[in-house]
Coordinates of C-alpha atoms and ligand atoms in Angstrom, one line a residue:
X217 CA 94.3 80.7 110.8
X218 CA 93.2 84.0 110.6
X219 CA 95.6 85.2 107.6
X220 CA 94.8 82.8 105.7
X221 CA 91.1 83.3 105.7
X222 CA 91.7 86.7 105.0
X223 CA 93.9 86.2 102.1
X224 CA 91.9 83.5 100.7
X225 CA 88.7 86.2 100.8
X226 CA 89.9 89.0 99.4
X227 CA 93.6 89.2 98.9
X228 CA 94.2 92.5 100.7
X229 CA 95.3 93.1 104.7
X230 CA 92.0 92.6 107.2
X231 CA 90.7 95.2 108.4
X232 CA 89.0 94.3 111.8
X233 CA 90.2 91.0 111.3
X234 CA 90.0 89.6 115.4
X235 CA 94.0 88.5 114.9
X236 CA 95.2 85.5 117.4
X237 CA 92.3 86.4 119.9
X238 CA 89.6 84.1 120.2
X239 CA 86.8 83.9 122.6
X240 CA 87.1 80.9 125.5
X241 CA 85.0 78.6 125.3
X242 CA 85.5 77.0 129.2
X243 CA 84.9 81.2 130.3
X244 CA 81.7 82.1 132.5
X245 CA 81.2 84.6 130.7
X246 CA 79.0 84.2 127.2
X247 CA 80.8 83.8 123.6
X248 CA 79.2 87.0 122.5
X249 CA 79.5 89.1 125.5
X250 CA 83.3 88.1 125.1
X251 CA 83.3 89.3 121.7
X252 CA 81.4 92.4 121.8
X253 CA 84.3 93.1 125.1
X254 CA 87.0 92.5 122.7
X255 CA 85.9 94.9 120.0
X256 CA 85.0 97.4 122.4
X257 CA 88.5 97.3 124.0
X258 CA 89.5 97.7 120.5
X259 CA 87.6 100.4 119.5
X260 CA 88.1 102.2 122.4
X261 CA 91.3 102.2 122.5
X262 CA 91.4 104.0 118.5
X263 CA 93.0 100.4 117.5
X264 CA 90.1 100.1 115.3
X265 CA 89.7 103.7 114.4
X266 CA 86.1 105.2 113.3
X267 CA 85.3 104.6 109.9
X268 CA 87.3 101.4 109.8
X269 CA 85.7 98.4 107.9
X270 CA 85.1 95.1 110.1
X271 CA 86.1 91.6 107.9
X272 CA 82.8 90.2 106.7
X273 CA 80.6 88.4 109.0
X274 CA 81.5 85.1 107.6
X275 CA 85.0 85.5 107.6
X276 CA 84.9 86.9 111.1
X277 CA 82.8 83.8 112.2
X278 CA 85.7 81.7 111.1
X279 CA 88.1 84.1 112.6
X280 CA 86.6 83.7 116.0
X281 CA 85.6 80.2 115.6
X282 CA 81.5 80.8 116.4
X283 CA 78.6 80.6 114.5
X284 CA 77.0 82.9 112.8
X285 CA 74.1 84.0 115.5
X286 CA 76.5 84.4 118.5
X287 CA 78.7 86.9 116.5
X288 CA 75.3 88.8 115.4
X289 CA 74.0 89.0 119.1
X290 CA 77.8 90.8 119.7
X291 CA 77.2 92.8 116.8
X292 CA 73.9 93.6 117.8
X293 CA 75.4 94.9 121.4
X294 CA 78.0 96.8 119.5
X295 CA 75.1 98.6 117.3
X296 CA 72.7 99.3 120.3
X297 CA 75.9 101.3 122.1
X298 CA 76.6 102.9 118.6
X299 CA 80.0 101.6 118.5
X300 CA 79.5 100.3 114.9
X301 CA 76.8 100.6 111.7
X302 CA 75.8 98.6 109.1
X303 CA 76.5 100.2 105.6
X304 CA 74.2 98.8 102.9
X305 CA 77.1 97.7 100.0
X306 CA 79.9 98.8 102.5
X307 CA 79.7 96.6 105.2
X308 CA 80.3 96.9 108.8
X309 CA 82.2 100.3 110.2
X310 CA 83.3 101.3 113.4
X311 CA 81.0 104.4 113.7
X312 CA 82.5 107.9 113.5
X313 CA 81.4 109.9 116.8
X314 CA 80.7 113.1 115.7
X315 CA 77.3 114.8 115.3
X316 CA 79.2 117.5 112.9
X317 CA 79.3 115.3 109.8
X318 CA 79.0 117.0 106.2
X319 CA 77.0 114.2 103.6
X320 CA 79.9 112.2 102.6
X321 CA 79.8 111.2 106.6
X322 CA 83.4 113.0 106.5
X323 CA 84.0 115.2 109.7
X324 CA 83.6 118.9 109.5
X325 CA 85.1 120.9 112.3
X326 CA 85.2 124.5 112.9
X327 CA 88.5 126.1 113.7
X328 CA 86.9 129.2 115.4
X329 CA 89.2 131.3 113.0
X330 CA 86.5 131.7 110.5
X331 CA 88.0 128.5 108.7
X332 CA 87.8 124.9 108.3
X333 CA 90.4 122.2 109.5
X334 CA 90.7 119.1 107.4
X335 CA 89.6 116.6 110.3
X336 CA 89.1 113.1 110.4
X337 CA 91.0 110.3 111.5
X338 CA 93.7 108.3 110.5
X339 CA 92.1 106.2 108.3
X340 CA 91.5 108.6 106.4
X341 CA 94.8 108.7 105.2
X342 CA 96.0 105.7 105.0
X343 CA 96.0 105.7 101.3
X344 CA 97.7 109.4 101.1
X345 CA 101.2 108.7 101.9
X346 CA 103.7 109.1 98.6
X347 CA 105.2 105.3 99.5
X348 CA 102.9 102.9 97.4
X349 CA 101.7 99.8 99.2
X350 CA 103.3 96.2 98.9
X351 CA 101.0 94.1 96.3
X352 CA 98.3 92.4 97.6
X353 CA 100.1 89.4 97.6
X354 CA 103.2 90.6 99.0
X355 CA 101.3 91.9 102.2
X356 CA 99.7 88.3 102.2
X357 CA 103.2 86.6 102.0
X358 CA 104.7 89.0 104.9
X359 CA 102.2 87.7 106.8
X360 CA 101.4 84.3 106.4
X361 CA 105.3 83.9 106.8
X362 CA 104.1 84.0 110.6
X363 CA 101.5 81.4 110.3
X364 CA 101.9 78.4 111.7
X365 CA 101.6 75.3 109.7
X366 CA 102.5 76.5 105.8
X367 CA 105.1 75.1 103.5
X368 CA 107.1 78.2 102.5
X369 CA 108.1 77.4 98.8
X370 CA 109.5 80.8 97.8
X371 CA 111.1 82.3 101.3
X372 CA 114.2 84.5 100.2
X373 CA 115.9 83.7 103.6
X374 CA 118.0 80.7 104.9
X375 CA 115.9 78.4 107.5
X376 CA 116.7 79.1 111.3
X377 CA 118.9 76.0 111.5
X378 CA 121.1 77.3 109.2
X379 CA 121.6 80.6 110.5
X380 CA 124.7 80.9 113.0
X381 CA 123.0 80.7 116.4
X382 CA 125.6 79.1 118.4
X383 CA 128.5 81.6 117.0
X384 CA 125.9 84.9 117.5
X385 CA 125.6 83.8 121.0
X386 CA 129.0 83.4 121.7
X387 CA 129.6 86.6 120.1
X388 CA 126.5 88.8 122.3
X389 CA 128.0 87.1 125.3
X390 CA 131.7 88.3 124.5
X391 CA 130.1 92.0 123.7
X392 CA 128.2 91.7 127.1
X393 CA 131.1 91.1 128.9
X394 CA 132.9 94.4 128.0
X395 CA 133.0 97.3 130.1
X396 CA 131.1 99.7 127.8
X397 CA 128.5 98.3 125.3
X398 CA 127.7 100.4 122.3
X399 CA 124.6 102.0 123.4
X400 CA 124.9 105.1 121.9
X401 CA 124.1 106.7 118.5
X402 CA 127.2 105.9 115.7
X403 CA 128.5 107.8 113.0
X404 CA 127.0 109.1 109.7
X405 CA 128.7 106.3 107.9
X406 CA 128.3 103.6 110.6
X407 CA 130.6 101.9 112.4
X408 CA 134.2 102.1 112.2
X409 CA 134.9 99.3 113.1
X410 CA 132.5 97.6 110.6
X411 CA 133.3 99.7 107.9
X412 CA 137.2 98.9 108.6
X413 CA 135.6 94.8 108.6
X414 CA 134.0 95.0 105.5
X415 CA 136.6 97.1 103.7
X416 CA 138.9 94.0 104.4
X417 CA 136.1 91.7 103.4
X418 CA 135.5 93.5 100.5
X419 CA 138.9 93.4 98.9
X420 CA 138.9 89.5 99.3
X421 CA 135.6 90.5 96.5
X422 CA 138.3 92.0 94.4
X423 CA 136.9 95.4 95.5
X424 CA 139.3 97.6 97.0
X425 CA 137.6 100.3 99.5
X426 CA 137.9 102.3 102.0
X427 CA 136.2 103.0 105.4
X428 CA 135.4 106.1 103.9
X429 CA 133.5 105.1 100.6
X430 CA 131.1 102.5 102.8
X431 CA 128.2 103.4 104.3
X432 CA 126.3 101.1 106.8
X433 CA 122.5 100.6 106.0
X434 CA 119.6 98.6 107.8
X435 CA 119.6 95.9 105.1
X436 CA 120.5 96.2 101.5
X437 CA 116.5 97.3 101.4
X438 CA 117.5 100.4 103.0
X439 CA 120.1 100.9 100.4
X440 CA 117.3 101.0 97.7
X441 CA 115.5 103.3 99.8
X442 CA 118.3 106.1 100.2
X443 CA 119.4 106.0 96.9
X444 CA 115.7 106.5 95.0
X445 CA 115.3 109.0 97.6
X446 CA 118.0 110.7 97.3
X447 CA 119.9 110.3 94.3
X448 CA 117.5 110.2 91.6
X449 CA 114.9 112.8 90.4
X450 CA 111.3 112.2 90.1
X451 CA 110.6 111.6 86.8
X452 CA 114.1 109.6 86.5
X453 CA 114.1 105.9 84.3
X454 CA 115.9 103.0 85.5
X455 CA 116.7 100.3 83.4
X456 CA 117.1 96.6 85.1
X457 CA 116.5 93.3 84.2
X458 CA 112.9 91.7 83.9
X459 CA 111.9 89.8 85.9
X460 CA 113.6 91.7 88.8
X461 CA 113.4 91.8 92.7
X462 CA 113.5 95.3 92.3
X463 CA 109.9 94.9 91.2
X464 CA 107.7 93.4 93.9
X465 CA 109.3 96.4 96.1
X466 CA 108.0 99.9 95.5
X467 CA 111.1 102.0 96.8
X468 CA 111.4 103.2 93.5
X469 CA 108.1 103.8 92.0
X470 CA 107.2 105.8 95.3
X471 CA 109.9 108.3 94.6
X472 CA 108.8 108.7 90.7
X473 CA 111.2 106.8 89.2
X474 CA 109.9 104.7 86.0
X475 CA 111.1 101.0 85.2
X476 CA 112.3 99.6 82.1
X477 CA 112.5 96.3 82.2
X478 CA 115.5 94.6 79.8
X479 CA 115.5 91.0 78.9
X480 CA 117.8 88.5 80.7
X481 CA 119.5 84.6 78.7
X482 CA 120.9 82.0 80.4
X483 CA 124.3 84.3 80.8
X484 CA 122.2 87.3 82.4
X485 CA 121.0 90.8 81.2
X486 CA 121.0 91.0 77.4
X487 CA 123.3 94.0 76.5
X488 CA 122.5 94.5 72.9
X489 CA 119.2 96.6 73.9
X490 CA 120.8 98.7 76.8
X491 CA 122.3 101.2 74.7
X492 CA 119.2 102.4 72.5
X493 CA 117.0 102.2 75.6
X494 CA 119.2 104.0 77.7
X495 CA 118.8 106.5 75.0
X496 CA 115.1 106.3 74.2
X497 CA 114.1 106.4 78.0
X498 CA 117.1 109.2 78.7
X499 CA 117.9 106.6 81.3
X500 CA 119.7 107.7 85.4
X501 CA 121.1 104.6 86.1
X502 CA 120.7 100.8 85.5
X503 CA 120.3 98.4 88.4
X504 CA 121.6 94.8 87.8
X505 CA 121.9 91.3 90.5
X506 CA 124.0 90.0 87.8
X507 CA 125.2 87.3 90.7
X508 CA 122.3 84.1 91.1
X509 CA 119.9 86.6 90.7
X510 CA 116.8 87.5 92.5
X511 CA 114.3 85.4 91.3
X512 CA 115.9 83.8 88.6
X513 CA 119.5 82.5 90.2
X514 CA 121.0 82.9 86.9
X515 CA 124.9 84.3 87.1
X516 CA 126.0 86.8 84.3
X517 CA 128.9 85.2 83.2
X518 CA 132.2 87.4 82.9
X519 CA 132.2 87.8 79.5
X520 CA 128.7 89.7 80.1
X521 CA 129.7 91.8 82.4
X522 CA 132.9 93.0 80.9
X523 CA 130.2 93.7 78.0
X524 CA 128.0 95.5 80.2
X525 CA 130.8 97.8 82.0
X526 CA 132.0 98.7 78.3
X527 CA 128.0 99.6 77.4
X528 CA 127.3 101.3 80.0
X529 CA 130.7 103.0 80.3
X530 CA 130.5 104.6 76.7
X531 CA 127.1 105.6 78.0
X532 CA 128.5 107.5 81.0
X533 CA 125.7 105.2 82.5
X534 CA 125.6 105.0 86.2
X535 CA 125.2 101.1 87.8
X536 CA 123.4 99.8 90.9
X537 CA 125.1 96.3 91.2
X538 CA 123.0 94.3 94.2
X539 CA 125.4 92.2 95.5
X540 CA 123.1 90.2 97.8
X541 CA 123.8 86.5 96.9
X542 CA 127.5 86.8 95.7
X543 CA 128.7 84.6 98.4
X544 CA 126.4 81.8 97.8
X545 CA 128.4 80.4 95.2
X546 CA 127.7 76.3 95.4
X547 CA 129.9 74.9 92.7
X548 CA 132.7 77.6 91.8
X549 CA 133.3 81.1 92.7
X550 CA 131.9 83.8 90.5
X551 CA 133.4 86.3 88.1
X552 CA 134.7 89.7 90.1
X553 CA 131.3 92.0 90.4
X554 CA 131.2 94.8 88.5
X555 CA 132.4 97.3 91.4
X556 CA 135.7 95.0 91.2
X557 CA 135.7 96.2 86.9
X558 CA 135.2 99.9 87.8
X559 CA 137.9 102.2 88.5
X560 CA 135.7 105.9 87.7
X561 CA 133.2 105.6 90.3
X562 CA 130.6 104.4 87.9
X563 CA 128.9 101.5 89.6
X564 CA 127.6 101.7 93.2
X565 CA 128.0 98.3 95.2
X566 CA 125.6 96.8 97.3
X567 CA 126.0 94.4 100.2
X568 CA 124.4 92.2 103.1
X569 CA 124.6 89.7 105.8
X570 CA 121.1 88.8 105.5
X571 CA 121.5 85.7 102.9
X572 CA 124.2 84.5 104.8
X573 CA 124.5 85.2 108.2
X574 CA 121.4 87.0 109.4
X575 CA 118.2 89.2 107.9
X576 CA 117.4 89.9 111.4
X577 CA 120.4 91.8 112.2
X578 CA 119.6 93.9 109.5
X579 CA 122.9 95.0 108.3
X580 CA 123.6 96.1 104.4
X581 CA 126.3 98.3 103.4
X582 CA 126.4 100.4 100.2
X583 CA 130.1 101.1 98.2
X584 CA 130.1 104.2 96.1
X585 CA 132.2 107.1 96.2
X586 CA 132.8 109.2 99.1
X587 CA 130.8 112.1 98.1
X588 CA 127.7 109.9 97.0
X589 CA 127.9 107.8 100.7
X590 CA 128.4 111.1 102.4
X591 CA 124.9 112.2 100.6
X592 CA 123.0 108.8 101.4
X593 CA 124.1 109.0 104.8
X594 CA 122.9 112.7 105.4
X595 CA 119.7 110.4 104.8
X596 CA 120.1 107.8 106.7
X597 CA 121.0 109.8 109.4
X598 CA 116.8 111.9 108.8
X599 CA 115.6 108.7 108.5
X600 CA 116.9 106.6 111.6
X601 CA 120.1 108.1 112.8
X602 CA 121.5 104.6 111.8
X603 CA 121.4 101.0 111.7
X604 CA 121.4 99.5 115.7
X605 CA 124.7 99.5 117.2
X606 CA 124.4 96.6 119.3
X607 CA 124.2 95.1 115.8
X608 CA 127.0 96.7 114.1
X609 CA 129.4 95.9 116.5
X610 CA 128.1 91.9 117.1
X611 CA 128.5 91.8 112.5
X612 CA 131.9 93.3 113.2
X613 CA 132.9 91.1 115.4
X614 CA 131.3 88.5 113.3
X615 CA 133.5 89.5 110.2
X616 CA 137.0 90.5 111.8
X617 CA 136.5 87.2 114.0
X618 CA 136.9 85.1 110.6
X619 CA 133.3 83.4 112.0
X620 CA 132.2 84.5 108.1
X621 CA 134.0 82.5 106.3
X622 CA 133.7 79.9 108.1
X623 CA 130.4 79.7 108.1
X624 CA 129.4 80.8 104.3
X625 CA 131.4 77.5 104.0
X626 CA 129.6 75.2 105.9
X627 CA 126.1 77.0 104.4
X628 CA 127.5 76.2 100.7
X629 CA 127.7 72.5 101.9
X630 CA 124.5 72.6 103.0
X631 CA 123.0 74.7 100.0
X632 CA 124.1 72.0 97.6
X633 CA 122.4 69.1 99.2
X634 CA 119.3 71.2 99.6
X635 CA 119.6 72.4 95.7
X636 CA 120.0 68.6 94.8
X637 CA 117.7 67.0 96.9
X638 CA 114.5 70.1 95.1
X639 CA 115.9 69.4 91.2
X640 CA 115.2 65.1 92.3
X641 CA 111.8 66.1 93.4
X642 CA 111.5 68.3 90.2
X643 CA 112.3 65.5 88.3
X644 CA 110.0 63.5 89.6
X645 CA 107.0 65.8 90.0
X646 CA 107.3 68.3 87.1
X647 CA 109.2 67.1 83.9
X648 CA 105.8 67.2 82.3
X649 CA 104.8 70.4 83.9
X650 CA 107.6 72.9 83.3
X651 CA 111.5 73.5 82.9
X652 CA 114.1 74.9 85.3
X653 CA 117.4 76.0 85.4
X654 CA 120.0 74.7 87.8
X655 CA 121.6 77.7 89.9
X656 CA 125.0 77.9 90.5
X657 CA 124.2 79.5 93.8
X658 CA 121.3 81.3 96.1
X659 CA 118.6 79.9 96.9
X660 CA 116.5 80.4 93.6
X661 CA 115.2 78.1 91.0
X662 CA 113.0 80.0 88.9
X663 CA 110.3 77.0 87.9
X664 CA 108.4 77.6 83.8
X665 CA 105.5 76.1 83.4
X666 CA 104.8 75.0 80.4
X667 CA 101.7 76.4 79.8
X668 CA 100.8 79.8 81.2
X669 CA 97.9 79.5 84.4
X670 CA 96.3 82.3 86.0
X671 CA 98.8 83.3 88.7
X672 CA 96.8 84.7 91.5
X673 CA 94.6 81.9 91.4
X674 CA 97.0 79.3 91.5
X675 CA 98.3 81.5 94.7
X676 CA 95.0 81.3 96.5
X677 CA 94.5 77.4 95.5
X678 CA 98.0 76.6 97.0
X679 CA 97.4 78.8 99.9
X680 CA 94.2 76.7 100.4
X681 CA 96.6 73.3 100.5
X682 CA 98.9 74.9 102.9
X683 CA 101.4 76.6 100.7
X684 CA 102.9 79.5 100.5
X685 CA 104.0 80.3 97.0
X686 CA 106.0 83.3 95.6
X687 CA 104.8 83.6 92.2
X688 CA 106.2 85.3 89.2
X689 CA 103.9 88.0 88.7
X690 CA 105.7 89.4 91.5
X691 CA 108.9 90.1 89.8
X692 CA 107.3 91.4 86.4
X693 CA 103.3 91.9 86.5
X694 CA 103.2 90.6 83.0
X695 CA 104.3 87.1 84.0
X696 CA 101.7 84.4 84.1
X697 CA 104.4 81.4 83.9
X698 CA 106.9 81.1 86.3
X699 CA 107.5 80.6 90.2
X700 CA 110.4 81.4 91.9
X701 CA 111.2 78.3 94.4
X702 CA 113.6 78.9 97.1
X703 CA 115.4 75.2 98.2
X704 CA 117.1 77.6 101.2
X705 CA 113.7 77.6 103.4
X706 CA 111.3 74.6 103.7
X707 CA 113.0 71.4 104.7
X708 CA 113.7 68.7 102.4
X709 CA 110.9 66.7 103.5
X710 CA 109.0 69.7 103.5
X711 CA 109.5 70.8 100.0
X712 CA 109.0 66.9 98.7
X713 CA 105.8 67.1 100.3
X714 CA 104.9 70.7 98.9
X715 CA 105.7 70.2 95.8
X716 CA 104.0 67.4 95.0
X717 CA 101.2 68.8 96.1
X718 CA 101.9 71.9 94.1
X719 CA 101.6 69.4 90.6
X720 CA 98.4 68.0 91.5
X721 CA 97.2 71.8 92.2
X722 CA 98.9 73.1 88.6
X723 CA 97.8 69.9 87.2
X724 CA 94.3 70.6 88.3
X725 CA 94.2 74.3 87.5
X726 CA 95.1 73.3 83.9
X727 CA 92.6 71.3 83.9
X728 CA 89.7 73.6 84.9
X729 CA 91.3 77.0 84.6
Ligands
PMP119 N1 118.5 92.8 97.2 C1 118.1 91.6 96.8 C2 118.4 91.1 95.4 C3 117.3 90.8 97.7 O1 116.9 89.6 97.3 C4 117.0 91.2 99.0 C5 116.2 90.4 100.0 N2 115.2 89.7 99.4 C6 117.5 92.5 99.3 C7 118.2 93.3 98.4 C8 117.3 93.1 100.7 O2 117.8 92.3 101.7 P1 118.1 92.9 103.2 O3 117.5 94.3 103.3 O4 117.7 91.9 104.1 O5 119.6 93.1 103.2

């Protein structure tokens, strides 16, 4: 499993990892001659660009599954045709193939004007961009998602079986069968006809919108993105609640914008603070999942957030409400959100189908006032020229079709059996090792152990068991106590079998820390 051994090295992406590819064994053609082939395709092709660092030998042994003296003969091939070089205390690079290098082995190129050009490759830059990287462990999550053979304890999505499959299908076929499909670009705002779909859906929320004041996004992700981009100035402080989704994505930081973190009870964000840091931080805007929130599940009860409106309103304080798991209500529905409380345009309203119906179609939709939408669209529309129209009509179908509803029902059902069957196997594997809460809805139990471990480690040791773990640290860097366990992903089975693999690992990790 090549992710895995990369992750389980050095926690950061592979560089020159070999991927699926693996040398045949039955082939005519010698292991190492097979290998020095692939990584000359590779290299050739710019794939692995010059000055790019190969995995280490021993990981690339296991990679490739040879031993160690038929990947050196490849290596040795590769170094004879000066394809790659051996750096003493930097490895193994992919050789830069110019004669014109300065000292630091950078590229200097004449422009003939009497100048000098900046040259080099790609690589070069691939820590330049102003978007900050995922976390080491985030990057190892996206991709051992797509590894065969893990136990996913933390995913933040629902399992394939119970995403509508059978309904979308019916759905693409009807669309296939009309006489013009939407292939073309759509409007600013998106589409109409979703707009007019989720305006309707929306009221049913208690808020009452217009087409006007929605605008389609690719995900509620892509809602983050527009707004730190384009509503905030560098420099700008955000308060939100710690631990927070909002922190294992860097939309935010990349655009300048500094965190303050506000402490959450059992009835959601603690309002007494928000006021005198609001002041002390000259805060823009304060982003809140006050419904089963992201990783905690916990539900800010109404008295809360009638509390929160009349803080933040005396403020004049802007709100971010992320409305991604209101629907997932398992025992009874929540309180109105807080765009249903807001009648000055105060709070911006965020929405998606991806907990419910589908995170592949990638459809989110922000509320806000028309002149704020208008703005992030005039964004959106730099930045993609819209969400894909083949899937904003099939999610407008999907709503005005009443397929929705219907569904987030039979998902609630399904929820709650899931949510009862992981706090049973809590019970029985971790009354001694931590406390939890029991959500009202989502997907999120947020597990506290009772005595704090070192989190990465106990990442890499789970990893090493076959499970994939999202751990607290990634929600506030600070944490070194909590995991966020998602009963919407693994199957029951799955998760009886993870966790209690999961308490000998903790168990052991206490143990020998
Ligand atoms: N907000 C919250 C609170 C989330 O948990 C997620 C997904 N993990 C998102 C936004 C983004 O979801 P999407 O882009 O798929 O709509």
């Amino acid at each position: 499993m090549d992710a895995l051994n990369a992750v389980s090295a050095s926690g950061t992406t592979t560089l020159g990892g070999t991927g699926e590819w693996r040398p045949d064994a039955t082939s005519a053609l010698p292991l190492h001659a097979q290998i020095s082939d692939y990584f000359i395709g590779k290299i050739r092709s710019g794939a692995w660009p010059p000055g790019m660092r190969l995995a280490p030998q021993r990981e690339l042994c296991r990679q490739l599954g040879v031993n160690r003296s038929t990947l050196v003969t490849a290596l040795g091939q590769l170094t004879a045709m000066g394809l790659i070089e051996g750096k003493r205390g930097g490895g193994t690079r992919v050789v830069t193939p110019s004669a014109e290098r300065d000292g630091s082995g950078a590229i200097r190129e004449s422009t003939g004007f009497g100048g000098q050009v900046r040259a080099g490759n790609w690589n070069d830059y691939v820590e330049e961009g102003i978007h900050y990287p995922n976390l080491p462990t985030i990057q190892a999550i996206n991709r051992l998602e797509y590894a065969r053979g893990l136990i996913r304890l933390g995913t933040g999505e629902p399992a394939p079986e119970l995403l509508p499959g059978q309904v979308m299908q019916e759905i693409l076929a009807g669309l296939s069968r009309e006489p013009l499909l939407p292939l073309s670009y759509e409007e600013p705002l998106g589409s109409l006809e979703l707009r007019t779909a989720l305006s309707n859906k929306l009221s049913a929320a208690g808020i009452h919108t217009s087409p006007a004041s929605i605008l389609i996004t690719s995900g509620a992700l892509q809602g983050l993105q527009l707004i730190a981009m384009g509503l905030l100035p560098r420099g700008a402080a955000v308060l939100l609640e710690k631990p927070s989704y909002l922190y294992s994505i860097h939309a935010f930081q990349s655009a300048g914008v500094k965190f303050n973190g506000l402490p959450m009870d059992e009835r959601g964000l603690m309002t007494d603070s928000v006021a005198q840091e609001a002041y002390r931080t000259k805060a823009s805007m304060l982003y809140t999942i006050p419904t089963f929130h992201n990783p905690t599940g916990i539900l800010m009860d109404e008295e809360r957030r009638n509390a929160l409106m009349a803080t933040t309103g005396a403020l004049g304080l802007p709100i971010l409400e992320d409305g991604a798991y209101q629907e997932l209500w398992l025992d009874t529905p929540p309180p109105p959100p807080l765009k249903a409380l807001d009648h000055e345009g105060r709070v911006l309203h965020l929405g998606t189908l991806s907990k419910a119906a589908s995170p592949g179609l990638r459809i989110g939709w922000i509320v806000g006032p028309e002149a704020v939408v208008a703005r992030l669209a005039d964004i959106k529309m730099q930045s993609d020229y819209g969400a894909s129209s083949l899937s904003q009509l099939a999610a407008a179908r999907w709503l005005s079709g009443g397929y929705h509803e219907a569904h987030a029902n039979v998902l609630r059902q399904k929820l709650r059996m899931r949510r009862e069957a992981v706090l049973e196997i809590l019970q029985a594997h971790f009354s001694e090792l931590a406390t939890w809460n029991i959500p009202a809805g989502g997907f999120y139990i947020w597990l506290s152990l009772r005595q704090p471990l070192p989190l990465r480690k106990l990442f890499k040791a789970a990893l090493q068991s076959g499970l994939l773990l999202n751990t607290g640290d990634l929600y506030d860097r600070g944490d070194n106590r909590h995991l966020r366990l998602s009963y919407a992903y693994a199957s029951i089975t799955e998760l009886e079998t993870g966790l209690s693999i999961l308490a000998g690992i903790i168990r052991n990790l206490q143990r020998h820390p």
